[in-house]
mmCIF file of N, CA and C and ligand atoms in Angstrom:
data_model
loop_
_atom_site.group_PDB
_atom_site.id
_atom_site.type_symbol
_atom_site.label_atom_id
_atom_site.label_comp_id
_atom_site.label_asym_id
_atom_site.label_seq_id
_atom_site.Cartn_x
_atom_site.Cartn_y
_atom_site.Cartn_z
ATOM 1 N N UNK A 26 72.065 106.286 129.225
ATOM 2 C CA UNK A 26 71.205 107.281 129.855
ATOM 3 C C UNK A 26 71.884 107.827 131.101
ATOM 4 N N UNK A 27 71.902 109.147 131.216
ATOM 5 C CA UNK A 27 72.494 109.769 132.399
ATOM 6 C C UNK A 27 71.428 109.980 133.459
ATOM 7 N N UNK A 28 71.750 109.625 134.683
ATOM 8 C CA UNK A 28 70.828 109.886 135.792
ATOM 9 C C UNK A 28 71.466 110.920 136.707
ATOM 10 N N UNK A 29 70.761 112.001 136.964
ATOM 11 C CA UNK A 29 71.266 113.035 137.875
ATOM 12 C C UNK A 29 70.363 113.114 139.085
ATOM 13 N N UNK A 30 70.955 113.193 140.270
ATOM 14 C CA UNK A 30 70.163 113.359 141.496
ATOM 15 C C UNK A 30 70.261 114.830 141.892
ATOM 16 N N UNK A 31 69.122 115.476 142.012
ATOM 17 C CA UNK A 31 69.129 116.913 142.306
ATOM 18 C C UNK A 31 68.365 117.191 143.594
ATOM 19 N N UNK A 32 68.831 118.235 144.256
ATOM 20 C CA UNK A 32 68.154 118.620 145.508
ATOM 21 C C UNK A 32 66.901 119.417 145.193
ATOM 22 N N UNK A 33 65.847 119.098 145.912
ATOM 23 C CA UNK A 33 64.604 119.839 145.700
ATOM 24 C C UNK A 33 64.496 120.989 146.688
ATOM 25 N N UNK A 34 63.661 121.940 146.354
ATOM 26 C CA UNK A 34 63.374 123.059 147.263
ATOM 27 C C UNK A 34 62.552 122.536 148.442
ATOM 28 N N UNK A 35 62.615 123.294 149.528
ATOM 29 C CA UNK A 35 61.809 122.964 150.711
ATOM 30 C C UNK A 35 60.353 122.739 150.320
ATOM 31 N N UNK A 36 59.825 121.645 150.754
ATOM 32 C CA UNK A 36 58.393 121.405 150.556
ATOM 33 C C UNK A 36 58.048 120.812 149.213
ATOM 34 N N UNK A 37 59.038 120.718 148.292
ATOM 35 C CA UNK A 37 58.732 120.296 146.924
ATOM 36 C C UNK A 37 58.252 118.840 146.862
ATOM 37 N N UNK A 38 58.752 118.003 147.779
ATOM 38 C CA UNK A 38 58.326 116.607 147.741
ATOM 39 C C UNK A 38 57.127 116.350 148.647
ATOM 40 N N UNK A 39 56.642 117.388 149.240
ATOM 41 C CA UNK A 39 55.484 117.251 150.102
ATOM 42 C C UNK A 39 55.794 116.616 151.445
ATOM 43 N N UNK A 40 57.060 116.297 151.683
ATOM 44 C CA UNK A 40 57.455 115.697 152.968
ATOM 45 C C UNK A 40 57.528 116.754 154.055
ATOM 46 N N UNK A 41 57.822 116.318 155.267
ATOM 47 C CA UNK A 41 57.822 117.298 156.355
ATOM 48 C C UNK A 41 59.228 117.627 156.846
ATOM 49 N N UNK A 42 60.294 117.084 156.130
ATOM 50 C CA UNK A 42 61.657 117.440 156.514
ATOM 51 C C UNK A 42 62.213 118.431 155.491
ATOM 52 N N UNK A 43 62.347 119.692 155.826
ATOM 53 C CA UNK A 43 62.699 120.732 154.851
ATOM 54 C C UNK A 43 64.095 120.548 154.282
ATOM 55 N N UNK A 44 64.221 120.660 152.926
ATOM 56 C CA UNK A 44 65.525 120.798 152.282
ATOM 57 C C UNK A 44 66.360 119.532 152.155
ATOM 58 N N UNK A 45 65.939 118.372 152.579
ATOM 59 C CA UNK A 45 66.781 117.174 152.544
ATOM 60 C C UNK A 45 66.377 116.164 151.466
ATOM 61 N N UNK A 46 65.327 116.435 150.749
ATOM 62 C CA UNK A 46 64.837 115.466 149.762
ATOM 63 C C UNK A 46 65.606 115.561 148.448
ATOM 64 N N UNK A 47 65.616 114.476 147.675
ATOM 65 C CA UNK A 47 66.196 114.495 146.330
ATOM 66 C C UNK A 47 65.192 113.903 145.358
ATOM 67 N N UNK A 48 65.363 114.250 144.065
ATOM 68 C CA UNK A 48 64.544 113.633 143.019
ATOM 69 C C UNK A 48 65.468 113.272 141.861
ATOM 70 N N UNK A 49 65.024 112.482 140.916
ATOM 71 C CA UNK A 49 65.849 112.017 139.803
ATOM 72 C C UNK A 49 65.355 112.644 138.503
ATOM 73 N N UNK A 50 66.300 113.220 137.740
ATOM 74 C CA UNK A 50 65.978 113.703 136.394
ATOM 75 C C UNK A 50 66.688 112.789 135.405
ATOM 76 N N UNK A 51 65.982 112.247 134.428
ATOM 77 C CA UNK A 51 66.635 111.408 133.410
ATOM 78 C C UNK A 51 66.679 112.181 132.104
ATOM 79 N N UNK A 52 67.856 112.103 131.432
ATOM 80 C CA UNK A 52 68.015 112.753 130.133
ATOM 81 C C UNK A 52 67.302 111.884 129.093
ATOM 82 N N UNK A 53 66.425 112.478 128.298
ATOM 83 C CA UNK A 53 65.688 111.681 127.307
ATOM 84 C C UNK A 53 66.476 111.537 126.013
ATOM 85 N N UNK A 54 67.150 112.643 125.605
ATOM 86 C CA UNK A 54 67.937 112.577 124.365
ATOM 87 C C UNK A 54 69.364 112.109 124.701
ATOM 88 N N UNK A 55 69.802 110.950 124.189
ATOM 89 C CA UNK A 55 71.153 110.461 124.508
ATOM 90 C C UNK A 55 72.206 111.443 123.988
ATOM 91 N N UNK A 56 73.234 111.668 124.820
ATOM 92 C CA UNK A 56 74.322 112.567 124.443
ATOM 93 C C UNK A 56 75.269 111.779 123.547
ATOM 94 N N UNK A 57 75.474 112.200 122.300
ATOM 95 C CA UNK A 57 76.399 111.477 121.408
ATOM 96 C C UNK A 57 77.478 112.428 120.928
ATOM 97 N N UNK A 58 78.684 111.858 120.712
ATOM 98 C CA UNK A 58 79.790 112.659 120.159
ATOM 99 C C UNK A 58 80.302 111.965 118.905
ATOM 100 N N UNK A 59 80.401 112.712 117.815
ATOM 101 C CA UNK A 59 80.947 112.132 116.587
ATOM 102 C C UNK A 59 82.452 111.956 116.754
ATOM 103 N N UNK A 60 82.975 110.774 116.385
ATOM 104 C CA UNK A 60 84.420 110.568 116.528
ATOM 105 C C UNK A 60 85.177 111.388 115.484
ATOM 106 N N UNK A 61 86.371 111.850 115.836
ATOM 107 C CA UNK A 61 87.235 112.527 114.861
ATOM 108 C C UNK A 61 87.657 111.527 113.793
ATOM 109 N N UNK A 62 87.818 112.017 112.570
ATOM 110 C CA UNK A 62 88.198 111.136 111.459
ATOM 111 C C UNK A 62 89.614 111.449 110.980
ATOM 112 N N UNK A 63 90.267 110.410 110.495
ATOM 113 C CA UNK A 63 91.664 110.519 110.057
ATOM 114 C C UNK A 63 91.824 109.919 108.665
ATOM 115 N N UNK A 64 92.513 110.653 107.790
ATOM 116 C CA UNK A 64 92.875 110.135 106.467
ATOM 117 C C UNK A 64 94.107 109.253 106.598
ATOM 118 N N UNK A 65 94.096 108.118 105.912
ATOM 119 C CA UNK A 65 95.320 107.324 105.786
ATOM 120 C C UNK A 65 95.881 107.568 104.385
ATOM 121 N N UNK A 66 97.143 107.973 104.348
ATOM 122 C CA UNK A 66 97.788 108.381 103.099
ATOM 123 C C UNK A 66 98.962 107.480 102.755
ATOM 124 N N UNK A 67 99.144 107.233 101.468
ATOM 125 C CA UNK A 67 100.354 106.559 100.982
ATOM 126 C C UNK A 67 101.246 107.622 100.363
ATOM 127 N N UNK A 68 102.556 107.466 100.567
ATOM 128 C CA UNK A 68 103.527 108.405 99.997
ATOM 129 C C UNK A 68 104.283 107.722 98.860
ATOM 130 N N UNK A 69 104.609 108.482 97.852
ATOM 131 C CA UNK A 69 105.363 107.926 96.729
ATOM 132 C C UNK A 69 106.831 107.733 97.094
ATOM 133 N N UNK A 70 107.458 106.783 96.445
ATOM 134 C CA UNK A 70 108.919 106.640 96.493
ATOM 135 C C UNK A 70 109.353 106.052 95.153
ATOM 136 N N UNK A 71 110.672 105.973 94.942
ATOM 137 C CA UNK A 71 111.170 105.542 93.626
ATOM 138 C C UNK A 71 111.366 104.034 93.517
ATOM 139 N N UNK A 72 111.181 103.291 94.613
ATOM 140 C CA UNK A 72 111.616 101.889 94.632
ATOM 141 C C UNK A 72 110.503 100.857 94.781
ATOM 142 N N UNK A 73 109.451 101.198 95.516
ATOM 143 C CA UNK A 73 108.387 100.207 95.743
ATOM 144 C C UNK A 73 107.696 99.883 94.415
ATOM 145 N N UNK A 74 107.595 98.591 94.057
ATOM 146 C CA UNK A 74 106.950 98.234 92.797
ATOM 147 C C UNK A 74 105.462 98.626 92.783
ATOM 148 N N UNK A 75 105.007 99.080 91.630
ATOM 149 C CA UNK A 75 103.589 99.459 91.490
ATOM 150 C C UNK A 75 102.668 98.310 91.893
ATOM 151 N N UNK A 76 103.037 97.106 91.498
ATOM 152 C CA UNK A 76 102.194 95.939 91.790
ATOM 153 C C UNK A 76 102.054 95.714 93.295
ATOM 154 N N UNK A 77 103.129 95.992 94.035
ATOM 155 C CA UNK A 77 103.097 95.828 95.487
ATOM 156 C C UNK A 77 102.126 96.837 96.121
ATOM 157 N N UNK A 78 102.134 98.059 95.623
ATOM 158 C CA UNK A 78 101.234 99.094 96.154
ATOM 159 C C UNK A 78 99.771 98.725 95.869
ATOM 160 N N UNK A 79 99.527 98.216 94.673
ATOM 161 C CA UNK A 79 98.164 97.758 94.332
ATOM 162 C C UNK A 79 97.736 96.652 95.300
ATOM 163 N N UNK A 80 98.645 95.737 95.575
ATOM 164 C CA UNK A 80 98.333 94.640 96.500
ATOM 165 C C UNK A 80 98.002 95.160 97.903
ATOM 166 N N UNK A 81 98.758 96.144 98.367
ATOM 167 C CA UNK A 81 98.500 96.783 99.678
ATOM 168 C C UNK A 81 97.082 97.351 99.725
ATOM 169 N N UNK A 82 96.703 98.037 98.675
ATOM 170 C CA UNK A 82 95.379 98.687 98.637
ATOM 171 C C UNK A 82 94.252 97.652 98.594
ATOM 172 N N UNK A 83 94.480 96.542 97.926
ATOM 173 C CA UNK A 83 93.483 95.463 97.893
ATOM 174 C C UNK A 83 93.408 94.764 99.252
ATOM 175 N N UNK A 84 94.565 94.477 99.822
ATOM 176 C CA UNK A 84 94.628 93.655 101.034
ATOM 177 C C UNK A 84 94.187 94.395 102.293
ATOM 178 N N UNK A 85 94.624 95.639 102.461
ATOM 179 C CA UNK A 85 94.356 96.351 103.723
ATOM 180 C C UNK A 85 93.256 97.402 103.612
ATOM 181 N N UNK A 86 92.899 97.769 102.379
ATOM 182 C CA UNK A 86 91.886 98.820 102.229
ATOM 183 C C UNK A 86 90.674 98.363 101.411
ATOM 184 N N UNK A 87 90.595 97.050 101.133
ATOM 185 C CA UNK A 87 89.425 96.457 100.467
ATOM 186 C C UNK A 87 89.090 97.154 99.146
ATOM 187 N N UNK A 88 90.112 97.595 98.423
ATOM 188 C CA UNK A 88 89.873 98.196 97.104
ATOM 189 C C UNK A 88 89.845 97.098 96.043
ATOM 190 N N UNK A 89 88.973 97.258 95.027
ATOM 191 C CA UNK A 89 89.064 96.325 93.900
ATOM 192 C C UNK A 89 90.257 96.758 93.044
ATOM 193 N N UNK A 90 90.597 95.919 92.084
ATOM 194 C CA UNK A 90 91.817 96.143 91.304
ATOM 195 C C UNK A 90 91.814 97.512 90.597
ATOM 196 N N UNK A 91 90.661 97.888 90.086
ATOM 197 C CA UNK A 91 90.539 99.162 89.363
ATOM 198 C C UNK A 91 90.776 100.362 90.289
ATOM 199 N N UNK A 92 90.115 100.360 91.449
ATOM 200 C CA UNK A 92 90.281 101.465 92.415
ATOM 201 C C UNK A 92 91.724 101.487 92.936
ATOM 202 N N UNK A 93 92.267 100.300 93.227
ATOM 203 C CA UNK A 93 93.642 100.208 93.747
ATOM 204 C C UNK A 93 94.637 100.769 92.731
ATOM 205 N N UNK A 94 94.437 100.461 91.461
ATOM 206 C CA UNK A 94 95.338 100.944 90.406
ATOM 207 C C UNK A 94 95.237 102.465 90.274
ATOM 208 N N UNK A 95 94.005 102.978 90.356
ATOM 209 C CA UNK A 95 93.783 104.426 90.254
ATOM 210 C C UNK A 95 94.480 105.163 91.403
ATOM 211 N N UNK A 96 94.330 104.655 92.630
ATOM 212 C CA UNK A 96 94.957 105.308 93.790
ATOM 213 C C UNK A 96 96.482 105.231 93.683
ATOM 214 N N UNK A 97 96.996 104.042 93.324
ATOM 215 C CA UNK A 97 98.449 103.874 93.180
ATOM 216 C C UNK A 97 99.007 104.875 92.169
ATOM 217 N N UNK A 98 98.338 105.010 91.011
ATOM 218 C CA UNK A 98 98.821 105.930 89.970
ATOM 219 C C UNK A 98 98.729 107.383 90.428
ATOM 220 N N UNK A 99 97.689 107.686 91.223
ATOM 221 C CA UNK A 99 97.568 109.043 91.770
ATOM 222 C C UNK A 99 98.769 109.346 92.673
ATOM 223 N N UNK A 100 99.119 108.396 93.533
ATOM 224 C CA UNK A 100 100.275 108.592 94.428
ATOM 225 C C UNK A 100 101.557 108.711 93.603
ATOM 226 N N UNK A 101 101.686 107.843 92.614
ATOM 227 C CA UNK A 101 102.877 107.850 91.754
ATOM 228 C C UNK A 101 103.031 109.213 91.060
ATOM 229 N N UNK A 102 101.935 109.790 90.607
ATOM 230 C CA UNK A 102 101.984 111.041 89.837
ATOM 231 C C UNK A 102 101.973 112.308 90.694
ATOM 232 N N UNK A 103 101.375 112.221 91.894
ATOM 233 C CA UNK A 103 101.201 113.439 92.711
ATOM 234 C C UNK A 103 102.002 113.408 94.014
ATOM 235 N N UNK A 104 102.586 112.268 94.352
ATOM 236 C CA UNK A 104 103.436 112.203 95.551
ATOM 237 C C UNK A 104 102.743 111.703 96.791
ATOM 238 N N UNK A 105 101.424 111.846 96.847
ATOM 239 C CA UNK A 105 100.662 111.417 98.023
ATOM 240 C C UNK A 105 99.222 111.153 97.599
ATOM 241 N N UNK A 106 98.556 110.238 98.286
ATOM 242 C CA UNK A 106 97.165 109.947 97.950
ATOM 243 C C UNK A 106 96.443 109.254 99.096
ATOM 244 N N UNK A 107 95.107 109.410 99.112
ATOM 245 C CA UNK A 107 94.279 108.893 100.207
ATOM 246 C C UNK A 107 93.837 107.450 99.955
ATOM 247 N N UNK A 108 94.052 106.595 100.950
ATOM 248 C CA UNK A 108 93.607 105.194 100.886
ATOM 249 C C UNK A 108 92.242 105.019 101.528
ATOM 250 N N UNK A 109 91.912 105.898 102.496
ATOM 251 C CA UNK A 109 90.643 105.771 103.190
ATOM 252 C C UNK A 109 90.575 106.729 104.358
ATOM 253 N N UNK A 110 89.391 106.821 104.973
ATOM 254 C CA UNK A 110 89.154 107.693 106.128
ATOM 255 C C UNK A 110 88.572 106.835 107.249
ATOM 256 N N UNK A 111 89.168 106.930 108.439
ATOM 257 C CA UNK A 111 88.821 106.025 109.540
ATOM 258 C C UNK A 111 88.853 106.767 110.876
ATOM 259 N N UNK A 112 88.289 106.127 111.890
ATOM 260 C CA UNK A 112 88.474 106.639 113.251
ATOM 261 C C UNK A 112 89.938 106.409 113.651
ATOM 262 N N UNK A 113 90.353 107.052 114.747
ATOM 263 C CA UNK A 113 91.775 107.071 115.121
ATOM 264 C C UNK A 113 92.392 105.674 115.224
ATOM 265 N N UNK A 114 91.744 104.793 115.970
ATOM 266 C CA UNK A 114 92.360 103.478 116.210
ATOM 267 C C UNK A 114 92.425 102.624 114.962
ATOM 268 N N UNK A 115 91.391 102.719 114.124
ATOM 269 C CA UNK A 115 91.395 101.949 112.864
ATOM 270 C C UNK A 115 92.483 102.496 111.936
ATOM 271 N N UNK A 116 92.594 103.817 111.840
ATOM 272 C CA UNK A 116 93.623 104.432 110.993
ATOM 273 C C UNK A 116 95.017 104.011 111.456
ATOM 274 N N UNK A 117 95.221 104.044 112.759
ATOM 275 C CA UNK A 117 96.517 103.668 113.344
ATOM 276 C C UNK A 117 96.856 102.210 112.992
ATOM 277 N N UNK A 118 95.845 101.343 113.066
ATOM 278 C CA UNK A 118 96.049 99.928 112.739
ATOM 279 C C UNK A 118 96.428 99.763 111.266
ATOM 280 N N UNK A 119 95.748 100.472 110.378
ATOM 281 C CA UNK A 119 96.051 100.387 108.930
ATOM 282 C C UNK A 119 97.493 100.811 108.670
ATOM 283 N N UNK A 120 97.897 101.926 109.278
ATOM 284 C CA UNK A 120 99.263 102.438 109.076
ATOM 285 C C UNK A 120 100.281 101.389 109.538
ATOM 286 N N UNK A 121 100.048 100.813 110.704
ATOM 287 C CA UNK A 121 100.956 99.792 111.234
ATOM 288 C C UNK A 121 101.008 98.573 110.320
ATOM 289 N N UNK A 122 99.846 98.128 109.848
ATOM 290 C CA UNK A 122 99.802 96.953 108.957
ATOM 291 C C UNK A 122 100.593 97.212 107.677
ATOM 292 N N UNK A 123 100.393 98.383 107.077
ATOM 293 C CA UNK A 123 101.090 98.703 105.818
ATOM 294 C C UNK A 123 102.594 98.806 106.048
ATOM 295 N N UNK A 124 102.983 99.497 107.118
ATOM 296 C CA UNK A 124 104.418 99.685 107.399
ATOM 297 C C UNK A 124 105.097 98.338 107.700
ATOM 298 N N UNK A 125 104.445 97.497 108.495
ATOM 299 C CA UNK A 125 105.018 96.179 108.831
ATOM 300 C C UNK A 125 105.149 95.307 107.584
ATOM 301 N N UNK A 126 104.080 95.270 106.781
ATOM 302 C CA UNK A 126 104.063 94.419 105.589
ATOM 303 C C UNK A 126 105.133 94.891 104.582
ATOM 304 N N UNK A 127 105.249 96.204 104.411
ATOM 305 C CA UNK A 127 106.240 96.757 103.474
ATOM 306 C C UNK A 127 107.658 96.441 103.938
ATOM 307 N N UNK A 128 107.874 96.591 105.230
ATOM 308 C CA UNK A 128 109.198 96.313 105.791
ATOM 309 C C UNK A 128 109.555 94.829 105.635
ATOM 310 N N UNK A 129 108.577 93.967 105.884
ATOM 311 C CA UNK A 129 108.805 92.517 105.722
ATOM 312 C C UNK A 129 109.252 92.184 104.306
ATOM 313 N N UNK A 130 108.732 92.956 103.339
ATOM 314 C CA UNK A 130 109.095 92.712 101.936
ATOM 315 C C UNK A 130 110.224 93.632 101.472
ATOM 316 N N UNK A 131 110.809 94.326 102.403
ATOM 317 C CA UNK A 131 111.976 95.193 102.162
ATOM 318 C C UNK A 131 111.701 96.290 101.138
ATOM 319 N N UNK A 132 110.473 96.839 101.223
ATOM 320 C CA UNK A 132 110.137 97.992 100.389
ATOM 321 C C UNK A 132 110.071 99.235 101.287
ATOM 322 N N UNK A 133 110.459 100.395 100.752
ATOM 323 C CA UNK A 133 110.495 101.615 101.579
ATOM 324 C C UNK A 133 109.165 102.374 101.637
ATOM 325 N N UNK A 134 108.094 101.735 101.196
ATOM 326 C CA UNK A 134 106.775 102.384 101.158
ATOM 327 C C UNK A 134 106.422 103.017 102.507
ATOM 328 N N UNK A 135 105.956 104.257 102.458
ATOM 329 C CA UNK A 135 105.573 104.978 103.675
ATOM 330 C C UNK A 135 104.070 105.223 103.694
ATOM 331 N N UNK A 136 103.476 105.014 104.873
ATOM 332 C CA UNK A 136 102.041 105.215 105.067
ATOM 333 C C UNK A 136 101.873 106.062 106.328
ATOM 334 N N UNK A 137 101.048 107.107 106.240
ATOM 335 C CA UNK A 137 100.861 108.026 107.372
ATOM 336 C C UNK A 137 99.377 108.329 107.568
ATOM 337 N N UNK A 138 99.052 108.909 108.726
ATOM 338 C CA UNK A 138 97.670 109.362 108.935
ATOM 339 C C UNK A 138 97.669 110.832 109.293
ATOM 340 N N UNK A 139 96.559 111.527 108.936
ATOM 341 C CA UNK A 139 96.421 112.935 109.304
ATOM 342 C C UNK A 139 94.962 113.204 109.664
ATOM 343 N N UNK A 140 94.780 114.071 110.654
ATOM 344 C CA UNK A 140 93.428 114.421 111.088
ATOM 345 C C UNK A 140 92.723 115.183 109.961
ATOM 346 N N UNK A 141 91.449 114.838 109.748
ATOM 347 C CA UNK A 141 90.694 115.515 108.657
ATOM 348 C C UNK A 141 90.388 116.962 109.018
HETATM 349 N N1 TYC B 24 106.853 105.304 92.194
HETATM 350 C C1 TYC B 24 106.843 103.865 92.313
HETATM 351 C C2 TYC B 24 107.448 103.255 91.036
HETATM 352 O O1 TYC B 24 107.602 103.966 90.040
HETATM 353 C C3 TYC B 24 105.421 103.307 92.494
HETATM 354 C C4 TYC B 24 104.783 103.736 93.756
HETATM 355 C C5 TYC B 24 103.473 104.158 93.770
HETATM 356 C C6 TYC B 24 105.477 103.721 94.970
HETATM 357 C C7 TYC B 24 102.830 104.548 94.939
HETATM 358 C C8 TYC B 24 104.865 104.110 96.148
HETATM 359 O O2 TYC B 24 102.926 104.868 97.298
HETATM 360 C C9 TYC B 24 103.543 104.516 96.125
HETATM 361 N N2 TYC B 24 107.760 101.981 91.074
#
């Protein structure tokens, strides 16, 4: 809740000191801002095993085997595909997790994020 202190007009508070009084206005409707959303994308390459990509989608994006296989095949056939949509910090974390895990296993898999 935002509290604003505003100056009142002379005499508004009924006091006898002109122009020096303040009153408080409280905002009743909370001010909310929707966070920007980011797509996390996987990019195709010729070397990363299909099974490894499926595992990535299950492990970091909570996909079941069927959804993970569908997304992997979409990336394989179209060059790029969406793993999920997240707020900035969550998307950034997913990208880092995928890139670190792929590198640890010496696969060239690339994962990126883009603003929706
Ligand atoms: N094209 C890879 C292969 O034929 C499989 C693959 C799919 C790689 C999706 C990356 O993001 C990817 N083994």
